[in-house]
CSV table of C-alpha atoms in Angstrom, one decimal:
chain,number,residue,atom,x,y,z
A,1,MET,CA,-122.6,54.4,15.9
A,2,ASP,CA,-123.3,50.7,16.2
A,3,SER,CA,-120.5,50.3,18.7
A,4,ARG,CA,-122.0,52.9,21.0
A,5,VAL,CA,-125.5,51.1,20.8
A,6,LYS,CA,-123.8,47.8,21.8
A,7,LYS,CA,-122.1,49.3,24.8
A,8,ARG,CA,-125.3,50.9,26.0
A,9,LYS,CA,-127.1,47.5,25.8
A,10,ARG,CA,-124.5,45.6,27.7
A,11,PRO,CA,-125.5,46.8,31.2
A,12,TRP,CA,-129.0,45.6,30.7
A,13,LYS,CA,-127.9,42.2,29.5
A,14,TYR,CA,-125.8,41.8,32.6
A,15,ALA,CA,-128.8,42.9,34.7
A,16,LEU,CA,-130.9,40.4,33.0
A,17,TYR,CA,-128.3,37.7,33.8
A,18,GLY,CA,-128.3,38.8,37.4
A,19,VAL,CA,-132.1,38.6,37.6
A,20,LEU,CA,-132.1,35.0,36.1
A,21,VAL,CA,-129.4,33.9,38.6
A,22,ALA,CA,-131.3,35.4,41.5
A,23,LEU,CA,-134.6,33.7,40.2
A,24,GLY,CA,-132.6,30.5,40.1
A,25,LEU,CA,-131.2,30.7,43.5
A,26,VAL,CA,-134.7,31.5,44.9
A,27,GLY,CA,-136.2,28.5,43.1
A,28,ALA,CA,-133.3,26.2,44.4
A,29,TYR,CA,-134.0,27.5,47.9
A,30,ALA,CA,-137.7,26.9,47.4
A,31,GLY,CA,-137.1,23.5,46.3
A,32,TYR,CA,-134.7,22.8,49.2
A,33,GLN,CA,-137.4,24.1,51.6
A,34,ALA,CA,-140.2,22.0,50.0
A,35,TYR,CA,-138.1,18.9,50.1
A,36,GLY,CA,-137.1,19.4,53.7
A,37,VAL,CA,-140.8,20.2,54.7
A,38,TYR,CA,-142.0,17.0,52.9
A,39,ASN,CA,-139.4,14.8,54.7
A,40,ALA,CA,-140.1,16.3,58.2
A,41,LEU,CA,-143.9,15.9,57.7
A,42,ASP,CA,-143.2,12.3,56.6
A,43,ASN,CA,-141.5,11.6,59.8
A,44,PHE,CA,-144.4,12.5,61.8
A,45,GLN,CA,-146.0,9.2,61.0
A,46,LYS,CA,-144.1,6.6,62.8
A,47,ASP,CA,-144.0,2.9,61.7
A,48,GLU,CA,-144.7,0.1,64.2
A,49,THR,CA,-141.0,-0.2,65.2
A,50,GLU,CA,-140.7,3.5,66.0
A,51,SER,CA,-144.2,4.2,67.5
A,52,ARG,CA,-144.3,4.9,71.2
A,53,PHE,CA,-147.6,2.9,71.0
A,54,GLU,CA,-146.3,-0.3,69.8
A,55,ASN,CA,-146.7,-2.2,73.1
A,56,ILE,CA,-150.5,-1.2,73.5
A,57,PRO,CA,-152.8,-3.9,72.1
A,58,VAL,CA,-154.4,-3.0,68.9
A,59,GLU,CA,-158.3,-3.3,69.2
A,60,PRO,CA,-161.0,-2.8,66.8
A,61,VAL,CA,-162.6,0.6,67.0
A,62,ASN,CA,-165.2,2.5,65.1
A,63,LEU,CA,-163.3,5.2,63.2
A,64,PRO,CA,-164.8,7.4,60.7
A,65,PRO,CA,-164.1,7.2,57.0
A,66,LYS,CA,-161.1,8.9,55.6
A,67,TRP,CA,-161.3,12.8,55.2
A,68,GLU,CA,-161.8,13.7,51.5
A,69,GLY,CA,-160.9,17.4,51.9
A,70,LYS,CA,-164.5,18.9,51.6
A,71,GLU,CA,-166.3,17.7,54.7
A,72,ARG,CA,-165.6,18.8,58.4
A,73,VAL,CA,-162.3,17.5,59.7
A,74,ASN,CA,-161.6,17.0,63.5
A,75,ILE,CA,-158.2,16.4,65.0
A,76,LEU,CA,-157.4,15.2,68.4
A,77,LEU,CA,-154.4,16.9,70.1
A,78,LEU,CA,-152.9,14.9,73.0
A,79,GLY,CA,-150.3,16.3,75.2
A,80,GLY,CA,-148.3,13.8,77.4
A,81,ASP,CA,-146.0,14.1,80.3
A,82,ALA,CA,-143.4,11.3,79.8
A,83,ARG,CA,-142.7,11.4,83.5
A,84,ASP,CA,-146.2,9.9,84.0
A,85,SER,CA,-145.6,6.9,81.7
A,86,GLU,CA,-147.2,3.8,82.9
A,87,VAL,CA,-146.2,0.1,82.5
A,88,ASN,CA,-146.7,0.4,78.6
A,89,GLY,CA,-144.5,3.4,78.3
A,90,ILE,CA,-147.5,5.7,77.5
A,91,ALA,CA,-148.4,8.7,79.8
A,92,ARG,CA,-152.1,9.5,80.4
A,93,SER,CA,-153.3,12.6,78.4
A,94,ASP,CA,-152.1,15.5,80.4
A,95,SER,CA,-154.0,17.8,77.9
A,96,MET,CA,-156.7,16.8,75.3
A,97,LEU,CA,-158.1,19.4,72.8
A,98,VAL,CA,-160.0,18.9,69.5
A,99,VAL,CA,-159.6,21.1,66.5
A,100,SER,CA,-162.6,21.2,64.3
A,101,VAL,CA,-162.4,22.7,60.9
A,102,ASP,CA,-165.0,23.3,58.3
A,103,PRO,CA,-163.3,23.5,54.8
A,104,LEU,CA,-166.2,25.4,53.2
A,105,THR,CA,-166.5,28.2,55.6
A,106,LYS,CA,-162.7,28.2,56.6
A,107,LYS,CA,-163.9,28.4,60.2
A,108,ALA,CA,-162.0,26.6,63.0
A,109,HIS,CA,-163.2,25.8,66.6
A,110,LEU,CA,-161.1,24.6,69.5
A,111,PHE,CA,-162.5,22.3,72.2
A,112,SER,CA,-160.6,21.5,75.4
A,113,ILE,CA,-161.7,18.3,77.2
A,114,LEU,CA,-161.3,18.3,81.0
A,115,ARG,CA,-159.1,15.2,81.7
A,116,ASP,CA,-161.1,14.1,84.7
A,117,THR,CA,-164.2,13.6,82.7
A,118,TYR,CA,-165.8,10.2,83.5
A,119,VAL,CA,-166.9,8.6,80.3
A,120,ASN,CA,-167.6,5.4,78.6
A,121,ILE,CA,-164.4,4.0,77.1
A,122,PRO,CA,-165.7,1.6,74.2
A,123,GLY,CA,-164.9,-2.1,75.2
A,124,HIS,CA,-163.5,-1.0,78.7
A,125,GLY,CA,-166.4,0.3,80.6
A,126,LYS,CA,-166.2,3.7,82.5
A,127,GLY,CA,-163.1,5.7,83.2
A,128,ARG,CA,-161.4,9.0,83.2
A,129,ILE,CA,-161.1,10.0,79.4
A,130,ASN,CA,-157.4,10.7,79.8
A,131,THR,CA,-156.9,6.9,80.4
A,132,ALA,CA,-158.2,6.1,76.9
A,133,ILE,CA,-154.8,6.5,75.4
A,134,THR,CA,-153.1,4.1,77.8
A,135,THR,CA,-155.9,1.6,77.5
A,136,GLY,CA,-156.1,1.3,73.8
A,137,GLY,CA,-153.9,3.8,72.1
A,138,PRO,CA,-154.7,6.9,70.0
A,139,ASN,CA,-157.4,5.2,67.9
A,140,LEU,CA,-159.5,4.3,71.3
A,141,ALA,CA,-158.7,7.9,72.6
A,142,MET,CA,-160.1,9.3,69.2
A,143,GLN,CA,-163.3,7.2,69.4
A,144,THR,CA,-163.7,8.0,73.2
A,145,ALA,CA,-163.4,11.7,72.5
A,146,GLY,CA,-165.6,11.6,69.4
A,147,ASP,CA,-168.5,9.8,71.2
A,148,LEU,CA,-168.2,12.6,74.0
A,149,LEU,CA,-168.4,15.6,71.5
A,150,GLY,CA,-170.7,13.8,68.8
A,151,LEU,CA,-167.9,14.4,66.2
A,152,ASP,CA,-166.2,12.0,63.8
A,153,ILE,CA,-162.5,12.4,64.8
A,154,GLN,CA,-160.4,11.3,61.8
A,155,TYR,CA,-156.9,12.3,63.1
A,156,TYR,CA,-154.8,12.6,66.3
A,157,VAL,CA,-151.5,14.4,67.1
A,158,TYR,CA,-149.6,13.2,70.1
A,159,ALA,CA,-146.9,15.5,71.5
A,160,GLU,CA,-144.6,15.3,74.6
A,161,PHE,CA,-143.6,18.3,76.6
A,162,GLU,CA,-140.3,18.7,75.0
A,163,GLY,CA,-141.9,18.8,71.5
A,164,PHE,CA,-144.2,21.7,72.7
A,165,LYS,CA,-141.2,23.6,74.0
A,166,SER,CA,-139.1,22.9,70.7
A,167,LEU,CA,-142.1,24.2,68.7
A,168,ILE,CA,-142.3,27.5,70.5
A,169,ASP,CA,-138.6,28.1,70.6
A,170,ALA,CA,-138.3,27.3,66.9
A,171,MET,CA,-140.9,30.2,66.2
A,172,GLY,CA,-139.0,32.6,68.2
A,173,GLY,CA,-141.3,32.6,71.1
A,174,ILE,CA,-144.9,33.9,71.4
A,175,GLU,CA,-145.9,37.3,72.5
A,176,PHE,CA,-148.6,36.8,75.2
A,177,GLU,CA,-150.4,38.4,78.1
A,178,VAL,CA,-149.9,36.5,81.2
A,179,GLU,CA,-152.9,37.4,83.3
A,180,LYS,CA,-151.3,37.1,86.8
A,181,ASN,CA,-148.2,35.8,88.5
A,182,MET,CA,-147.9,32.1,88.5
A,183,LYS,CA,-145.5,30.0,90.8
A,184,TYR,CA,-145.3,26.3,91.7
A,185,THR,CA,-142.4,24.2,92.8
A,186,ASP,CA,-142.3,20.9,91.0
A,187,ASN,CA,-139.7,18.7,92.9
A,188,ALA,CA,-139.5,15.9,90.3
A,189,ASP,CA,-136.7,15.8,87.8
A,190,GLY,CA,-134.5,18.2,89.8
A,191,ASN,CA,-137.1,21.1,89.5
A,192,ARG,CA,-136.9,21.0,85.8
A,193,TYR,CA,-140.6,22.0,85.6
A,194,ASP,CA,-140.9,24.5,88.1
A,195,ILE,CA,-143.4,27.3,87.3
A,196,ASP,CA,-142.5,31.0,87.9
A,197,LEU,CA,-144.1,33.5,85.7
A,198,LYS,CA,-144.8,37.1,86.2
A,199,LYS,CA,-147.9,39.0,85.1
A,200,GLY,CA,-147.9,41.2,81.9
A,201,LEU,CA,-147.2,41.2,78.2
A,202,GLN,CA,-144.1,39.4,77.3
A,203,VAL,CA,-142.5,37.0,74.9
A,204,LEU,CA,-142.8,33.4,76.1
A,205,ASP,CA,-140.0,31.0,75.1
A,206,GLY,CA,-140.7,27.3,75.0
A,207,ASP,CA,-140.0,26.7,78.7
A,208,LYS,CA,-142.2,29.6,79.8
A,209,ALA,CA,-144.9,28.8,77.4
A,210,LEU,CA,-145.0,25.3,79.0
A,211,GLN,CA,-145.1,26.7,82.4
A,212,TYR,CA,-148.1,28.9,81.4
A,213,VAL,CA,-150.2,26.1,79.8
A,214,ARG,CA,-149.4,23.7,82.6
A,215,PHE,CA,-150.3,26.0,85.5
A,216,ARG,CA,-153.4,24.8,87.5
A,217,HIS,CA,-152.5,25.6,91.1
A,218,ASP,CA,-155.2,28.1,91.7
A,219,ALA,CA,-158.8,28.2,92.8
A,220,MET,CA,-160.3,26.8,89.6
A,221,SER,CA,-157.5,24.2,88.9
A,222,ASP,CA,-158.1,22.5,85.6
A,223,PHE,CA,-160.9,24.6,84.6
A,224,THR,CA,-158.9,27.8,84.1
A,225,ARG,CA,-155.9,25.7,82.9
A,226,THR,CA,-157.9,24.5,79.9
A,227,GLU,CA,-159.0,27.9,79.1
A,228,ARG,CA,-155.3,29.0,79.2
A,229,GLN,CA,-154.5,26.3,76.8
A,230,ARG,CA,-157.0,27.3,74.3
A,231,ASN,CA,-156.1,31.0,74.4
A,232,PHE,CA,-152.5,30.0,74.0
A,233,MET,CA,-153.1,27.7,71.1
A,234,LYS,CA,-155.1,30.3,69.3
A,235,ALA,CA,-152.0,32.7,69.6
A,236,VAL,CA,-149.7,29.9,68.2
A,237,ALA,CA,-151.9,29.3,65.4
A,238,GLN,CA,-152.1,33.0,64.4
A,239,GLU,CA,-148.1,33.1,64.6
A,240,MET,CA,-147.8,30.1,62.5
A,241,GLN,CA,-149.5,32.0,59.6
A,242,SER,CA,-146.9,34.7,59.7
A,243,THR,CA,-144.8,35.1,56.6
A,244,TRP,CA,-141.5,34.6,58.6
A,245,ASN,CA,-142.8,31.3,60.2
A,246,LEU,CA,-144.0,30.0,56.8
A,247,ILE,CA,-140.5,30.8,55.3
A,248,ARG,CA,-138.9,28.9,58.2
A,249,MET,CA,-141.4,26.0,58.3
A,250,LYS,CA,-138.7,23.4,57.3
A,251,GLU,CA,-136.6,24.3,60.4
A,252,ILE,CA,-139.8,24.4,62.6
A,253,LEU,CA,-141.1,21.0,61.6
A,254,GLU,CA,-137.6,19.5,61.9
A,255,SER,CA,-137.1,20.6,65.5
A,256,VAL,CA,-140.5,19.1,66.8
A,257,GLN,CA,-140.3,15.9,64.6
A,258,PRO,CA,-138.8,13.6,67.3
A,259,TYR,CA,-141.4,14.5,69.8
A,260,ILE,CA,-144.6,14.2,67.8
A,261,GLU,CA,-146.5,11.1,66.5
A,262,THR,CA,-149.5,11.3,64.2
A,263,ASN,CA,-151.8,9.2,61.9
A,264,LEU,CA,-151.8,12.2,59.3
A,265,THR,CA,-150.2,11.3,56.0
A,266,VAL,CA,-148.2,13.9,54.2
A,267,SER,CA,-151.1,14.4,51.7
A,268,ASP,CA,-153.4,15.0,54.6
A,269,MET,CA,-151.1,17.5,56.3
A,270,LEU,CA,-150.6,19.2,53.0
A,271,LYS,CA,-154.2,19.7,52.5
A,272,LEU,CA,-154.7,21.0,56.0
A,273,GLY,CA,-151.9,23.4,55.5
A,274,GLN,CA,-153.6,24.8,52.4
A,275,LEU,CA,-156.7,25.4,54.6
A,276,GLY,CA,-154.5,26.8,57.4
A,277,LEU,CA,-153.5,29.8,55.4
A,278,GLY,CA,-157.1,31.0,55.2
A,279,LEU,CA,-158.5,29.6,58.4
A,280,HIS,CA,-160.5,31.9,60.7
A,281,MET,CA,-160.6,30.9,64.5
A,282,ALA,CA,-164.2,31.3,65.1
A,283,GLY,CA,-164.5,30.2,68.7
A,284,SER,CA,-163.3,27.9,71.6
A,285,ALA,CA,-165.0,26.3,74.4
A,286,GLN,CA,-164.4,23.8,77.4
A,287,VAL,CA,-166.1,20.3,77.4
A,288,PRO,CA,-168.1,19.7,79.5
A,289,PRO,CA,-169.2,23.3,80.1
A,290,MET,CA,-169.5,24.5,83.6
A,291,GLU,CA,-173.3,24.5,83.6
A,292,LEU,CA,-173.3,20.7,82.7
A,293,ILE,CA,-170.7,19.4,85.0
A,294,SER,CA,-171.6,17.2,87.9
A,295,GLU,CA,-168.6,16.3,90.4
A,296,GLU,CA,-169.1,12.7,91.7
A,297,ARG,CA,-167.1,10.2,93.6
A,298,VAL,CA,-166.3,6.7,91.9
A,299,GLY,CA,-164.8,4.7,94.8
A,300,THR,CA,-162.3,6.9,96.4
A,301,ALA,CA,-161.7,9.1,93.3
A,302,SER,CA,-163.1,12.4,92.4
A,303,VAL,CA,-164.4,12.6,88.9
A,304,LEU,CA,-166.5,14.9,86.5
A,305,MET,CA,-169.5,13.9,84.8
A,306,ALA,CA,-171.7,15.4,82.2
A,307,ARG,CA,-175.4,16.0,83.6
A,308,SER,CA,-176.9,15.4,80.3
A,309,GLU,CA,-175.2,13.7,77.3
A,310,ASP,CA,-177.9,15.1,75.0
A,311,ARG,CA,-177.5,18.6,76.2
A,312,LEU,CA,-173.7,18.3,75.9
A,313,LEU,CA,-174.1,17.3,72.2
A,314,ASP,CA,-176.5,20.3,71.7
A,315,TYR,CA,-173.9,22.5,73.2
A,316,VAL,CA,-171.0,21.3,70.9
A,317,LYS,CA,-173.4,21.9,67.8
A,318,GLU,CA,-174.2,25.3,69.1
A,319,VAL,CA,-170.5,26.3,69.5
A,320,LEU,CA,-169.6,24.9,66.0
A,321,ALA,CA,-172.6,27.1,64.5
A,322,GLY,CA,-171.3,30.2,66.1
A,323,ASP,CA,-168.5,32.7,65.6
A,324,GLU,CA,-167.3,34.5,68.7
A,325,THR,CA,-165.5,37.2,66.7
A,326,LEU,CA,-168.6,38.5,65.0
A,327,THR,CA,-171.2,38.2,67.6
A,328,PRO,CA,-170.6,39.6,71.2
A,329,ALA,CA,-171.0,36.8,73.7
A,330,PRO,CA,-174.3,37.0,75.8
A,331,ASP,CA,-174.1,38.0,79.3
A,332,THR,CA,-174.5,34.6,80.9
A,333,ASP,CA,-172.0,34.6,83.7
A,334,ASN,CA,-172.5,31.9,86.3
A,335,ALA,CA,-172.6,32.5,90.0
A,336,ASP,CA,-169.2,30.7,90.3
A,337,GLY,CA,-167.4,33.4,88.3
A,338,THR,CA,-167.2,31.6,85.0
A,339,ASP,CA,-169.0,32.1,81.8
A,340,ALA,CA,-171.4,29.6,80.2
A,341,ARG,CA,-168.7,28.1,78.0
A,342,GLY,CA,-166.6,27.2,81.1
A,343,GLY,CA,-164.0,30.1,80.9
A,344,SER,CA,-163.3,32.3,83.9
A,345,VAL,CA,-164.7,35.8,83.7
A,346,LYS,CA,-162.2,37.2,86.0
A,347,ALA,CA,-158.8,36.1,87.0
A,348,GLU,CA,-158.3,34.7,90.4
A,349,THR,CA,-156.8,36.9,93.0
A,350,GLU,CA,-153.1,37.1,93.6
A,351,GLY,CA,-153.4,35.3,96.8
A,352,ALA,CA,-154.5,32.1,95.0
A,353,ASP,CA,-151.3,32.1,92.8
A,354,THR,CA,-149.5,29.4,94.7
A,355,GLY,CA,-151.1,25.9,95.5
A,356,GLN,CA,-150.2,22.3,96.1
């Protein structure tokens, strides 16, 4: 009798051992992933000898206090085209976006700054905002963008074209609706950055995604391009929250690490990562908005100016207080075919798809 009982119990004992082994393997894998994620994040912050900004003079700037985790945090995203590098080896900001996050409400807003906006660059007089990065590095770019928006910008993330492509490829591409045909021939670098996209829902790999966010050869040029960038970045943020990409975070981070530089510490990034799991994208906007833009000439150059700095600051506050996903946008279309926040209401006609 005892012998039969023992025989019946043995299969359960083996099953228990199997479960323990499986749990051990899962724990080991999780530890491996956590260690890899930590190392990849740590490599985003470069020391002086590795920094691409090492040849830019360090100037005193008025940066906000360190983020403690409970107050609003603002991050300046800078996209650079290495082909446009100036004498110091840094390209003017081809793209400038600010992510603003309220940790209490878990709401995030995305602002895209028109690169030809003519602003005061502290200590250097007036200039296009995309030159701040080459004039005084990322700290000066943060202060300049912060002054324009009326926000304390604590952090920056600088990425080159190849880093953006690597991110999208590492995520397996992004399913996205391309609103129209886009075509442009770029003869530099052996036509490596030509643009040739077809209208419709499709999975964009890194190369196609870069084509989409760079395209500006249509009737509204940089205005519609910044709108595309905001829309695509919202799609990327949503995809990053998927379970599959969270599991593969180590591989994703390692793929983009060589192309990215930031002042975020690992602890800062982990705090932001915890917020990211529950973040709600509440809205996005162009700065300056269409109704506040004045096109001017400075010497022989054409630039954009805000008609009123006070009204621009009020506009940013209004955007941050709202939630586009809960309240229908008011019918405030402008005569030029754009809405009050600077986005195009209707895509340009197919005849405007190619431009020089």
